Amino acid sequence: MRLLLTFATLHKVLAAEKTLRTTADEKLRCRPTPTPAALSQDICGMSLELLDPTASASAVQVLKQANLSPRGVHELS
């Protein structure tokens, strides 16, 4: 299973990546990845993939505190 966090702009993707990388929690590791076209046309062409899909709630919480709430959280098989 892959877990993608989508955002409205590339700027937000990069800011979210930096925010998650600067946390001490190893479970919040992520990498930028192309957003599958099937998800939506209303979001950026890049998204963040969490390397530990079980950490989605923690990642979203950290991003909300940094005013970087993802546009969507998508589980892909």
N, CA, C and O atoms as a Tinker XYZ file with bonds, in Angstrom:
   308  protein
     1  N      0.842000   -1.180000    0.000000    73     2
     2  CA     0.000000    0.000000    0.000000    64     1     3
     3  C      0.888000    1.246000    0.000000    63     2     4     5
     4  O      1.904000    1.305000    0.694000    81     3
     5  N      0.486000    2.226000   -0.785000    73     3     6
     6  CA     1.160000    3.529000   -0.823000    64     5     7
     7  C      0.209000    4.569000   -0.255000    63     6     8     9
     8  O     -1.001000    4.498000   -0.467000    81     7
     9  N      0.760000    5.532000    0.464000    73     7    10
    10  CA    -0.048000    6.605000    1.020000    64     9    11
    11  C      0.480000    7.932000    0.494000    63    10    12    13
    12  O      1.630000    8.295000    0.738000    81    11
    13  N     -0.378000    8.657000   -0.234000    73    11    14
    14  CA     0.018000    9.935000   -0.820000    64    13    15
    15  C     -0.727000   11.081000   -0.160000    63    14    16    17
    16  O     -1.930000   11.001000    0.089000    81    15
    17  N      0.009000   12.149000    0.119000    73    15    18
    18  CA    -0.575000   13.400000    0.591000    64    17    19
    19  C     -0.526000   14.369000   -0.580000    63    18    20    21
    20  O      0.540000   14.611000   -1.146000    81    19
    21  N     -1.678000   14.923000   -0.945000    73    19    22
    22  CA    -1.734000   15.837000   -2.082000    64    21    23
    23  C     -1.934000   17.269000   -1.591000    63    22    24    25
    24  O     -2.505000   17.507000   -0.527000    81    23
    25  N     -1.450000   18.212000   -2.394000    73    23    26
    26  CA    -1.489000   19.626000   -2.045000    64    25    27
    27  C     -1.889000   20.434000   -3.271000    63    26    28    29
    28  O     -1.855000   19.935000   -4.396000    81    27
    29  N     -2.266000   21.681000   -3.042000    73    27    30
    30  CA    -2.720000   22.537000   -4.138000    64    29    31
    31  C     -1.572000   23.021000   -5.017000    63    30    32    33
    32  O     -1.750000   23.213000   -6.220000    81    31
    33  N     -0.390000   23.221000   -4.422000    73    31    34
    34  CA     0.730000   23.786000   -5.183000    64    33    35
    35  C      2.027000   23.044000   -4.878000    63    34    36    37
    36  O      2.152000   22.376000   -3.852000    81    35
    37  N      2.979000   23.172000   -5.782000    73    35    38
    38  CA     4.297000   22.582000   -5.572000    64    37    39
    39  C      4.983000   23.220000   -4.366000    63    38    40    41
    40  O      5.691000   22.542000   -3.621000    81    39
    41  N      4.777000   24.506000   -4.174000    73    39    42
    42  CA     5.358000   25.200000   -3.015000    64    41    43
    43  C      4.924000   24.524000   -1.716000    63    42    44    45
    44  O      5.738000   24.322000   -0.816000    81    43
    45  N      3.645000   24.176000   -1.621000    73    43    46
    46  CA     3.151000   23.512000   -0.404000    64    45    47
    47  C      3.712000   22.099000   -0.273000    63    46    48    49
    48  O      3.989000   21.649000    0.839000    81    47
    49  N      3.883000   21.400000   -1.378000    73    47    50
    50  CA     4.490000   20.060000   -1.340000    64    49    51
    51  C      5.894000   20.155000   -0.751000    63    50    52    53
    52  O      6.253000   19.386000    0.140000    81    51
    53  N      6.683000   21.099000   -1.252000    73    51    54
    54  CA     8.066000   21.236000   -0.792000    64    53    55
    55  C      8.136000   21.708000    0.658000    63    54    56    57
    56  O      8.991000   21.252000    1.417000    81    55
    57  N      7.246000   22.615000    1.046000    73    55    58
    58  CA     7.219000   23.079000    2.437000    64    57    59
    59  C      6.809000   21.944000    3.375000    63    58    60    61
    60  O      7.362000   21.808000    4.467000    81    59
    61  N      5.845000   21.132000    2.952000    73    59    62
    62  CA     5.411000   19.995000    3.769000    64    61    63
    63  C      6.529000   18.966000    3.895000    63    62    64    65
    64  O      6.743000   18.405000    4.969000    81    63
    65  N      7.240000   18.719000    2.800000    73    63    66
    66  CA     8.365000   17.781000    2.850000    64    65    67
    67  C      9.415000   18.265000    3.851000    63    66    68    69
    68  O      9.911000   17.483000    4.662000    81    67
    69  N      9.746000   19.534000    3.793000    73    67    70
    70  CA    10.741000   20.096000    4.716000    64    69    71
    71  C     10.255000   19.981000    6.160000    63    70    72    73
    72  O     11.032000   19.637000    7.051000    81    71
    73  N      8.988000   20.265000    6.392000    73    71    74
    74  CA     8.424000   20.179000    7.740000    64    73    75
    75  C      8.515000   18.759000    8.280000    63    74    76    77
    76  O      8.925000   18.556000    9.423000    81    75
    77  N      8.137000   17.775000    7.473000    73    75    78
    78  CA     8.174000   16.384000    7.939000    64    77    79
    79  C      9.605000   15.895000    8.127000    63    78    80    81
    80  O      9.880000   15.113000    9.037000    81    79
    81  N     10.510000   16.348000    7.279000    73    79    82
    82  CA    11.914000   15.906000    7.401000    64    81    83
    83  C     12.605000   16.488000    8.621000    63    82    84    85
    84  O     13.569000   15.903000    9.116000    81    83
    85  N     12.137000   17.619000    9.113000    73    83    86
    86  CA    12.783000   18.241000   10.268000    64    85    87
    87  C     12.226000   17.739000   11.595000    63    86    88    89
    88  O     12.711000   18.141000   12.652000    81    87
    89  N     11.226000   16.877000   11.563000    73    87    90
    90  CA    10.723000   16.299000   12.812000    64    89    91
    91  C     11.650000   15.168000   13.244000    63    90    92    93
    92  O     12.365000   14.585000   12.430000    81    91
    93  N     11.623000   14.875000   14.520000    73    91    94
    94  CA    12.486000   13.814000   15.062000    64    93    95
    95  C     11.901000   12.423000   14.832000    63    94    96    97
    96  O     12.589000   11.421000   15.028000    81    95
    97  N     10.636000   12.354000   14.417000    73    95    98
    98  CA     9.946000   11.071000   14.265000    64    97    99
    99  C     10.348000   10.400000   12.946000    63    98   100   101
   100  O     10.030000   10.901000   11.867000    81    99
   101  N     11.042000    9.276000   13.039000    73    99   102
   102  CA    11.481000    8.532000   11.845000    64   101   103
   103  C     10.306000    8.009000   11.021000    63   102   104   105
   104  O     10.455000    7.777000    9.821000    81   103
   105  N      9.144000    7.820000   11.642000    73   103   106
   106  CA     7.980000    7.310000   10.913000    64   105   107
   107  C      7.439000    8.330000    9.910000    63   106   108   109
   108  O      6.662000    7.975000    9.024000    81   107
   109  N      7.842000    9.580000   10.045000    73   107   110
   110  CA     7.323000   10.627000    9.165000    64   109   111
   111  C      8.204000   10.864000    7.944000    63   110   112   113
   112  O      8.117000   11.913000    7.306000    81   111
   113  N      9.043000    9.899000    7.623000    73   111   114
   114  CA     9.872000   10.028000    6.419000    64   113   115
   115  C      8.972000   10.026000    5.187000    63   114   116   117
   116  O      7.968000    9.316000    5.130000    81   115
   117  N      9.352000   10.829000    4.212000    73   115   118
   118  CA     8.531000   10.961000    3.005000    64   117   119
   119  C      9.426000   11.261000    1.815000    63   118   120   121
   120  O     10.618000   11.533000    1.953000    81   119
   121  N      8.808000   11.201000    0.638000    73   119   122
   122  CA     9.526000   11.578000   -0.585000    64   121   123
   123  C      8.520000   12.168000   -1.574000    63   122   124   125
   124  O      7.367000   11.738000   -1.622000    81   123
   125  N      8.955000   13.148000   -2.357000    73   123   126
   126  CA     8.074000   13.676000   -3.397000    64   125   127
   127  C      7.890000   12.623000   -4.490000    63   126   128   129
   128  O      8.812000   11.871000   -4.810000    81   127
   129  N      6.720000   12.586000   -5.037000    73   127   130
   130  CA     6.415000   11.621000   -6.090000    64   129   131
   131  C      5.360000   12.231000   -7.018000    63   130   132   133
   132  O      4.560000   13.051000   -6.567000    81   131
   133  N      5.338000   11.860000   -8.283000    73   131   134
   134  CA     4.293000   12.375000   -9.174000    64   133   135
   135  C      2.899000   11.956000   -8.695000    63   134   136   137
   136  O      2.695000   10.822000   -8.260000    81   135
   137  N      1.970000   12.868000   -8.780000    73   135   138
   138  CA     0.586000   12.576000   -8.415000    64   137   139
   139  C     -0.071000   11.828000   -9.571000    63   138   140   141
   140  O     -0.052000   12.312000  -10.703000    81   139
   141  N     -0.653000   10.657000   -9.308000    73   139   142
   142  CA    -1.356000    9.950000  -10.384000    64   141   143
   143  C     -2.485000   10.810000  -10.958000    63   142   144   145
   144  O     -3.245000   11.426000  -10.210000    81   143
   145  N     -2.588000   10.846000  -12.255000    73   143   146
   146  CA    -3.599000   11.677000  -12.919000    64   145   147
   147  C     -5.016000   11.294000  -12.523000    63   146   148   149
   148  O     -5.917000   12.131000  -12.562000    81   147
   149  N     -5.222000   10.047000  -12.145000    73   147   150
   150  CA    -6.559000    9.583000  -11.792000    64   149   151
   151  C     -7.086000   10.207000  -10.501000    63   150   152   153
   152  O     -8.292000   10.177000  -10.256000    81   151
   153  N     -6.208000   10.770000   -9.673000    73   151   154
   154  CA    -6.668000   11.336000   -8.401000    64   153   155
   155  C     -7.501000   12.590000   -8.613000    63   154   156   157
   156  O     -8.612000   12.691000   -8.092000    81   155
   157  N     -6.978000   13.546000   -9.372000    73   155   158
   158  CA    -7.722000   14.779000   -9.606000    64   157   159
   159  C     -6.915000   15.712000  -10.484000    63   158   160   161
   160  O     -5.689000   15.615000  -10.545000    81   159
   161  N     -7.587000   16.597000  -11.150000    73   159   162
   162  CA    -6.911000   17.636000  -11.927000    64   161   163
   163  C     -6.783000   18.921000  -11.108000    63   162   164   165
   164  O     -6.119000   19.863000  -11.540000    81   163
   165  N     -7.416000   18.968000   -9.925000    73   163   166
   166  CA    -7.434000   20.186000   -9.114000    64   165   167
   167  C     -6.280000   20.273000   -8.127000    63   166   168   169
   168  O     -6.265000   21.155000   -7.268000    81   167
   169  N     -5.315000   19.371000   -8.239000    73   167   170
   170  CA    -4.198000   19.370000   -7.301000    64   169   171
   171  C     -2.886000   19.443000   -8.065000    63   170   172   173
   172  O     -2.848000   19.283000   -9.285000    81   171
   173  N     -1.824000   19.683000   -7.334000    73   171   174
   174  CA    -0.486000   19.776000   -7.926000    64   173   175
   175  C     -0.081000   18.441000   -8.548000    63   174   176   177
   176  O     -0.561000   17.385000   -8.135000    81   175
   177  N      0.788000   18.492000   -9.524000    73   175   178
   178  CA     1.278000   17.287000  -10.186000    64   177   179
   179  C      2.277000   16.495000   -9.368000    63   178   180   181
   180  O      2.690000   15.407000   -9.770000    81   179
   181  N      2.670000   17.037000   -8.216000    73   179   182
   182  CA     3.557000   16.321000   -7.295000    64   181   183
   183  C      2.827000   16.143000   -5.970000    63   182   184   185
   184  O      1.989000   16.963000   -5.594000    81   183
   185  N      3.150000   15.077000   -5.277000    73   183   186
   186  CA     2.574000   14.822000   -3.960000    64   185   187
   187  C      3.670000   14.244000   -3.075000    63   186   188   189
   188  O      4.790000   14.013000   -3.531000    81   187
   189  N      3.344000   14.015000   -1.818000    73   187   190
   190  CA     4.292000   13.391000   -0.899000    64   189   191
   191  C      3.841000   11.976000   -0.609000    63   190   192   193
   192  O      2.675000   11.736000   -0.294000    81   191
   193  N      4.762000   11.047000   -0.715000    73   191   194
   194  CA     4.484000    9.659000   -0.348000    64   193   195
   195  C      5.109000    9.407000    1.018000    63   194   196   197
   196  O      6.308000    9.611000    1.207000    81   195
   197  N      4.294000    8.965000    1.963000    73   195   198
   198  CA     4.823000    8.589000    3.276000    64   197   199
   199  C      5.439000    7.208000    3.160000    63   198   200   201
   200  O      4.807000    6.284000    2.648000    81   199
   201  N      6.668000    7.061000    3.632000    73   199   202
   202  CA     7.343000    5.768000    3.534000    64   201   203
   203  C      6.803000    4.777000    4.553000    63   202   204   205
   204  O      6.967000    3.569000    4.383000    81   203
   205  N      6.158000    5.272000    5.616000    73   203   206
   206  CA     5.476000    4.418000    6.593000    64   205   207
   207  C      3.997000    4.802000    6.576000    63   206   208   209
   208  O      3.606000    5.754000    7.250000    81   207
   209  N      3.166000    4.076000    5.816000    73   207   210
   210  CA     1.755000    4.444000    5.676000    64   209   211
   211  C      0.982000    4.476000    6.994000    63   210   212   213
   212  O     -0.069000    5.112000    7.072000    81   211
   213  N      1.482000    3.802000    8.025000    73   211   214
   214  CA     0.769000    3.808000    9.309000    64   213   215
   215  C      0.915000    5.143000   10.035000    63   214   216   217
   216  O      0.258000    5.363000   11.053000    81   215
   217  N      1.751000    6.022000    9.535000    73   215   218
   218  CA     2.002000    7.305000   10.199000    64   217   219
   219  C      1.161000    8.442000    9.621000    63   218   220   221
   220  O      1.473000    9.610000    9.853000    81   219
   221  N      0.121000    8.132000    8.886000    73   219   222
   222  CA    -0.638000    9.189000    8.212000    64   221   223
   223  C     -1.263000   10.175000    9.190000    63   222   224   225
   224  O     -1.202000   11.383000    8.959000    81   223
   225  N     -1.860000    9.696000   10.268000    73   223   226
   226  CA    -2.502000   10.601000   11.227000    64   225   227
   227  C     -1.480000   11.541000   11.857000    63   226   228   229
   228  O     -1.743000   12.734000   12.015000    81   227
   229  N     -0.326000   11.011000   12.212000    73   227   230
   230  CA     0.728000   11.846000   12.806000    64   229   231
   231  C      1.229000   12.881000   11.809000    63   230   232   233
   232  O      1.436000   14.041000   12.164000    81   231
   233  N      1.423000   12.463000   10.569000    73   231   234
   234  CA     1.911000   13.382000    9.539000    64   233   235
   235  C      0.916000   14.511000    9.302000    63   234   236   237
   236  O      1.305000   15.677000    9.222000    81   235
   237  N     -0.354000   14.176000    9.191000    73   235   238
   238  CA    -1.382000   15.196000    8.962000    64   237   239
   239  C     -1.439000   16.160000   10.147000    63   238   240   241
   240  O     -1.594000   17.366000    9.955000    81   239
   241  N     -1.315000   15.645000   11.355000    73   239   242
   242  CA    -1.341000   16.501000   12.545000    64   241   243
   243  C     -0.167000   17.485000   12.537000    63   242   244   245
   244  O     -0.355000   18.674000   12.798000    81   243
   245  N      1.029000   17.001000   12.241000    73   243   246
   246  CA     2.213000   17.870000   12.179000    64   245   247
   247  C      2.027000   18.936000   11.103000    63   246   248   249
   248  O      2.359000   20.102000   11.317000    81   247
   249  N      1.499000   18.542000    9.956000    73   247   250
   250  CA     1.311000   19.496000    8.862000    64   249   251
   251  C      0.233000   20.526000    9.190000    63   250   252   253
   252  O      0.375000   21.696000    8.836000    81   251
   253  N     -0.836000   20.112000    9.857000    73   251   254
   254  CA    -1.882000   21.067000   10.253000    64   253   255
   255  C     -1.321000   22.107000   11.211000    63   254   256   257
   256  O     -1.651000   23.289000   11.110000    81   255
   257  N     -0.476000   21.673000   12.139000    73   255   258
   258  CA     0.134000   22.613000   13.089000    64   257   259
   259  C      1.026000   23.621000   12.372000    63   258   260   261
   260  O      1.215000   24.737000   12.857000    81   259
   261  N      1.569000   23.241000   11.239000    73   259   262
   262  CA     2.421000   24.132000   10.445000    64   261   263
   263  C      1.623000   24.880000    9.369000    63   262   264   265
   264  O      2.210000   25.505000    8.486000    81   263
   265  N      0.294000   24.818000    9.441000    73   263   266
   266  CA    -0.591000   25.443000    8.442000    64   265   267
   267  C     -0.325000   24.934000    7.031000    63   266   268   269
   268  O     -0.356000   25.701000    6.069000    81   267
   269  N     -0.063000   23.633000    6.916000    73   267   270
   270  CA     0.192000   22.996000    5.621000    64   269   271
   271  C     -0.708000   21.777000    5.435000    63   270   272   273
   272  O     -0.249000   20.728000    4.982000    81   271
   273  N     -1.967000   21.911000    5.778000    73   271   274
   274  CA    -2.887000   20.780000    5.662000    64   273   275
   275  C     -2.925000   20.262000    4.231000    63   274   276   277
   276  O     -3.056000   21.046000    3.291000    81   275
   277  N     -2.811000   18.949000    4.058000    73   275   278
   278  CA    -2.894000   18.401000    2.700000    64   277   279
   279  C     -4.302000   18.554000    2.133000    63   278   280   281
   280  O     -5.283000   18.581000    2.876000    81   279
   281  N     -4.387000   18.652000    0.833000    73   279   282
   282  CA    -5.680000   18.720000    0.153000    64   281   283
   283  C     -6.385000   17.372000    0.253000    63   282   284   285
   284  O     -7.612000   17.303000    0.316000    81   283
   285  N     -5.577000   16.283000    0.266000    73   283   286
   286  CA    -6.152000   14.948000    0.377000    64   285   287
   287  C     -5.131000   13.943000    0.867000    63   286   288   289
   288  O     -3.923000   14.146000    0.750000    81   287
   289  N     -5.645000   12.849000    1.421000    73   287   290
   290  CA    -4.824000   11.718000    1.855000    64   289   291
   291  C     -5.359000   10.513000    1.097000    63   290   292   293
   292  O     -6.523000   10.146000    1.257000    81   291
   293  N     -4.520000    9.894000    0.274000    73   291   294
   294  CA    -4.974000    8.840000   -0.631000    64   293   295
   295  C     -4.196000    7.550000   -0.409000    63   294   296   297
   296  O     -2.965000    7.547000   -0.411000    81   295
   297  N     -4.921000    6.462000   -0.220000    73   295   298
   298  CA    -4.303000    5.136000   -0.118000    64   297   299
   299  C     -4.373000    4.475000   -1.485000    63   298   300   301
   300  O     -5.450000    4.345000   -2.068000    81   299
   301  N     -3.223000    4.061000   -1.990000    73   299   302
   302  CA    -3.157000    3.384000   -3.283000    64   301   303
   303  C     -2.588000    1.995000   -3.082000    63   302   304   305
   304  O     -1.689000    1.795000   -2.265000    81   303
   305  N     -3.110000    1.042000   -3.823000    73   303   306
   306  CA    -2.574000   -0.319000   -3.682000    64   305   307
   307  C     -1.537000   -0.612000   -4.735000    63   306   308
   308  O     -0.982000   -1.710000   -4.766000    81   307
